Amino acid sequence: MVDLPKTLKEFSRLKIENNVVNINSMEMHYHELNTLIRDLVRKGFKEFNLYNVYGQRYIGAGLGDNITFRLYGTPGNDLGIFMNGPNIYVYGNVEDGCGNTMNDGLIVVYGHAGDIVGYSMRGGKIFIRDDVGYRAGIHMKGYQTTPVLVIGGCAGDFLGEYMAGGIILLLGLSGNGQHETRFMGAGMHGGVIYVRGKPTHLWNGAKTMDVDENDLQVIHGLLKQFCTLFNFDFSKMVKEEFVKIVPASHRPYGKLYT
Amino acid sequence: MRSYLLPEYVVRRDVKRCNKCKICIEQCTYGVHYYDEKDDYVLSRDENCVNCQRCVVFCPKRAIVIKKNPVSYRKNYHWTSEAIMAIKKQAETGSAILTGMGCDKPNLTYWDKLLLNASQVTNPSIDPLREPIELRTYLGKKGKQVELASNGGDVVLETELAPQLQLEIPVMFAAMSYGAVNLNVQEALVRAAVECGTYFNCGEGGLHPSLYKYGDHIIVQVASGRFGIHIEYLKVGAAIEIKIGQGAKPGIGGHLPGEKVSEEIAKMRMIPVGTDALSPAPHHDIYSIEDLKQLVYALKEATEYIKPVAVKIAAVHNVAAIASGIARSGADIIVIDGVRGSTGAAPKVIRDNVGIPVEFALAVVDERLRNEGIRNEVSIVVSGSIRNSADVVKAIALGADAVYIGTAALIAMGCTVCQRCYTGKCPWGIATTNPRISKRLNPEEASRRLVNLLNAWSIEIKEMLGGMGINAIESLRGNREQLRGIGLSESELKILNVKPAGM
Amino acid sequence: MWNGANNPYEYDKDTGACALFGMINVEGKRFPSKDPVRAISNMRERGNGLGSGFAVYGIYPDYRELYAFHVMYLNHQAKRDVEKVLEENFRVVLSEELPTKEAKVWNPPLIWRYFVEPLTSKMREKNLTEDDYVVKNVMRINTAESGRALIFSSGKNMGVFKGVGYPEEIAEYFCLEEYEGYMWICHNRYPTNTPGWWGGAHPFNLLDWAVAHNGELSSYGTNRRFLATYGYECTMQTDTEVLTYAFDLLVRRHEIPLELVPKILTPPFWNEIDCMPQRQRQLLTTLRQIYSGLLMNGPFSIIVARHGQMIGLVDRIKLRPLTAAMKGNFFYLSSEEAAIRVVQPTLDKVWNLHGGEIAVGMVKVPVLV
């Protein structure tokens, strides 16, 4: 948790310095906060530091363009929902629905995430340093674009449920390094989940395969970004073993109905 | 394994009339008709026939008749042919039975047990052909009280009403996704909506860019699969509908069989070609009522509070309490889809056994919201059974603000309710995404049929209103005095809160 | 309160969703309402102002040996009737109106509190333990007076304060700033059976059990009928009540260790049980067989408390959120992490519960009883 920078201690709500918007979100309702952000975006501001974020929802919702947010605190649910371009850095943990139905942009979380991170993600990238909750990457999509979800820690059950596209990279660097995710890839019919080490419990429609050269190239590219963002040793990480989880068929429920 | 199934229908061809033009072969997408070169006959494989009547209509010689197969099992009221066939089919495949369109079981249509009123002597009926009758309807949150101020003697309106949809006829086109139907169908629907001053709901498969120009008349849907949903899509629609459930399959998610997931559909939905496009049973960001509020406001935040948000649910047991929760979630419109609601694909057991008739659901929801003093906070739209203008009028008298029609609109365009939408082979070019078959539906002509239908209903609604001595549709809304029940039990009358005929 | 006028719909249960917050000092040190109220109020979005409540432990040290009954009355006649029953069955040491003050709450009922002890003679006559005697009487009064009076708090040295309003308003109404407790369970409700009723607010209580709940039990019909066979009468038309009784049955009456309780309420799937070593498999299989009627299905997260313990539990497939955290001598449970952070920005440890997982905060030294 980062306190307000000393120079900003005094400001009550809004302070703009060198075209950087600083907002003290303490006691602000999400509607007030998001309206303020939208107004400033309209005025052309592209850089936002939000301090004392305590549960405000929908930050970045539906915003496009090349805007950067740095959030200090714990943003509320649906961070970056429908987002279409901005970069959000969170210095803290995020709650549920981070990156919900996001189309483009980047979310980096220096902490853990709650459930359904990346729900129905269509594009862009999410990097979570630590664990994620249940149903991460559920119904991720992909058609020409490839949404990416990188998880540094471990994942809750139903990782990649209904997955239709995109890439999930699960590193499992937290705890004892053992994956305990149950029902991984349940109903998966597109996309790929890369797992460092041994996945435990696949479910309907998913199967494990060895990674090939192309996969390794993708994995290493993402690892490099992950290590740069969170200060991990890439040279060590790159030696780790990975497997991939892919749909067993593109139509896992094709025979379910007559 | 040899199939023990009997053909459901038989094709009778009058060989004297048949001139072997082979149009039937060309028209049938199920491969029923074929030409036997050796004997120079057009023959049929009856087991493939779904009774869509395409060949019958297109046969220039009127040589074809389709009949229900007279060979059937011994009559048994419990073990009906349908029940026996279902078991045989499942024993052969091990699969759940899929079906299309709405529940076809008897005894679930209550519209027919409600009768309308007309004025006699004590007040005059109104002649709609010569005097004005207004059908305009606004959907959205109205609020309880107007706020006025005075400015030097002038009254100044302070209330800023929540965003509203303006309908010139209280009938909208129900959600039919790009995928369930093809682009020609959607184009026909939206063009008719534009022309008639109403709305078309694009369903859960996203919105094709070629339809963006009609955005002012489109309700964009957000369902659990989140197909085709991005900020532009949300911004282009006149309203946003969160689809929680639908009457044909309460409790389960959307299902677009892989047969219909063509290249174009895959692109819109961002899924692999040929895969089944499954929407999760729940929205995975809504597991509870406060989560619904969260999504309602996510959509409002993202679109800056300029358009109404509707929430569509299937009519289920606890519908009144659920609706009350929805009304308090920030939603502007509640859509209730009854047990007869239609679909492109649903497991048959769900379609035929889950949910309650929309008449009951509407009656209790309207009543509950009024009791709680929040009826003005939301509009109510009902769907799933509306066949004609009388059903519309009865729905409004029970308490609806407007209705959605799905099946009726499809029938106007050619559908014969053969219930095979899930195969993707719809010979009428409707419930198919096959480019070759889709061409059969000309959007221009289909749109004309739809406009005609709504115009006809508009005349009829006005006739009925005029008969009651009512010249504005809002005087009918929730006016259950204009309804009487016939052949209804006491408890049914109580739930519908209408008097029996004669009282 | 919960009379025909404001809960007229006769359905078996209402559906409420919500925010939960709980905070316990594991040294048993008492602390004021400021942090809990601030935290639960931070999750205003999760409620709709139609029900909030608090269960506070350690607030009546001077009467720690006595059961503290908090009772809602719809009218004075109900009060006279209930008081008569109380006098017949208990020694009433003190009775007084619960202190309240002006606040934005909806239509408050009369609320009184009584410090009582069971009449030994009656208790012996019925051959019941003290707790069972209290349960029996509470059940009897609540059933008989259904719609007129409700004992909504019946533990020793603890009390439930709840009603229709947002949490900060309910806290204001009940003057919670005057109390200090070593554990606070808070709830902010989003009911759909409105305009809300005072009795339907959370937490629910029996003896020193308090349960605050977010979600809906799809298994309610089964749970309710199962518990009825053990003498628990569900009178509140809400699914949270069955959770309270389930804990009482399993932990107090059947003496099942706390760590096994989730194996009954939110058991592992059969295919997981089938793969366990034989002894464990037999144990879990048997628990599921005997207590099948207590499997809690549907989305829920709950905070359950009794003296010295605060327990968090989430449904089997994690459909509702619950975050646990620790800082020094404090253990927290909350629907949202932000609510913990707002009162304690720096935490030693914070984690989200997994489906079927339990998190327990325990007071290190025995607090009472």
CSV table of C-alpha atoms in Angstrom, one decimal, chain A residues 1 3 6 29 34 56 59 77 89 97 102 107-108 134 138 154 170 173 176 203 206 217 224 232 236 241 244 256-257:
chain,number,residue,atom,x,y,z
A,1,MET,CA,0.0,0.0,0.0
A,3,ASP,CA,0.5,6.4,0.9
A,6,LYS,CA,4.2,13.9,0.4
A,29,HIS,CA,-18.3,7.2,-5.0
A,34,ASN,CA,-15.5,7.9,-13.2
A,56,GLN,CA,-14.5,2.0,-6.5
A,59,ILE,CA,-12.4,2.3,-13.2
A,77,ASN,CA,-15.1,-4.9,-9.1
A,89,TYR,CA,-1.2,-0.4,-13.3
A,97,GLY,CA,-14.2,-9.1,-12.6
A,102,MET,CA,-12.1,-5.9,-22.3
A,107,ILE,CA,-3.8,-4.3,-16.9
A,108,VAL,CA,-0.9,-5.0,-14.7
A,134,TYR,CA,-12.0,-18.8,-9.5
A,138,ILE,CA,-13.6,-17.7,-18.4
A,154,CYS,CA,-1.8,-20.0,-8.7
A,170,LEU,CA,-0.1,-19.9,-15.5
A,173,LEU,CA,5.1,-19.1,-8.4
A,176,ASN,CA,4.4,-24.5,-2.7
A,203,TRP,CA,-12.1,-31.3,-17.2
A,206,ALA,CA,-9.4,-30.2,-22.4
A,217,GLN,CA,8.5,-18.6,-28.4
A,224,LYS,CA,10.1,-11.7,-20.5
A,232,PHE,CA,11.7,-11.7,-11.7
A,236,LYS,CA,16.0,-18.6,-14.4
A,241,GLU,CA,9.2,-26.8,-18.0
A,244,LYS,CA,0.0,-26.7,-22.8
A,256,LEU,CA,-24.5,-33.9,-26.4
A,257,TYR,CA,-27.6,-33.2,-28.4
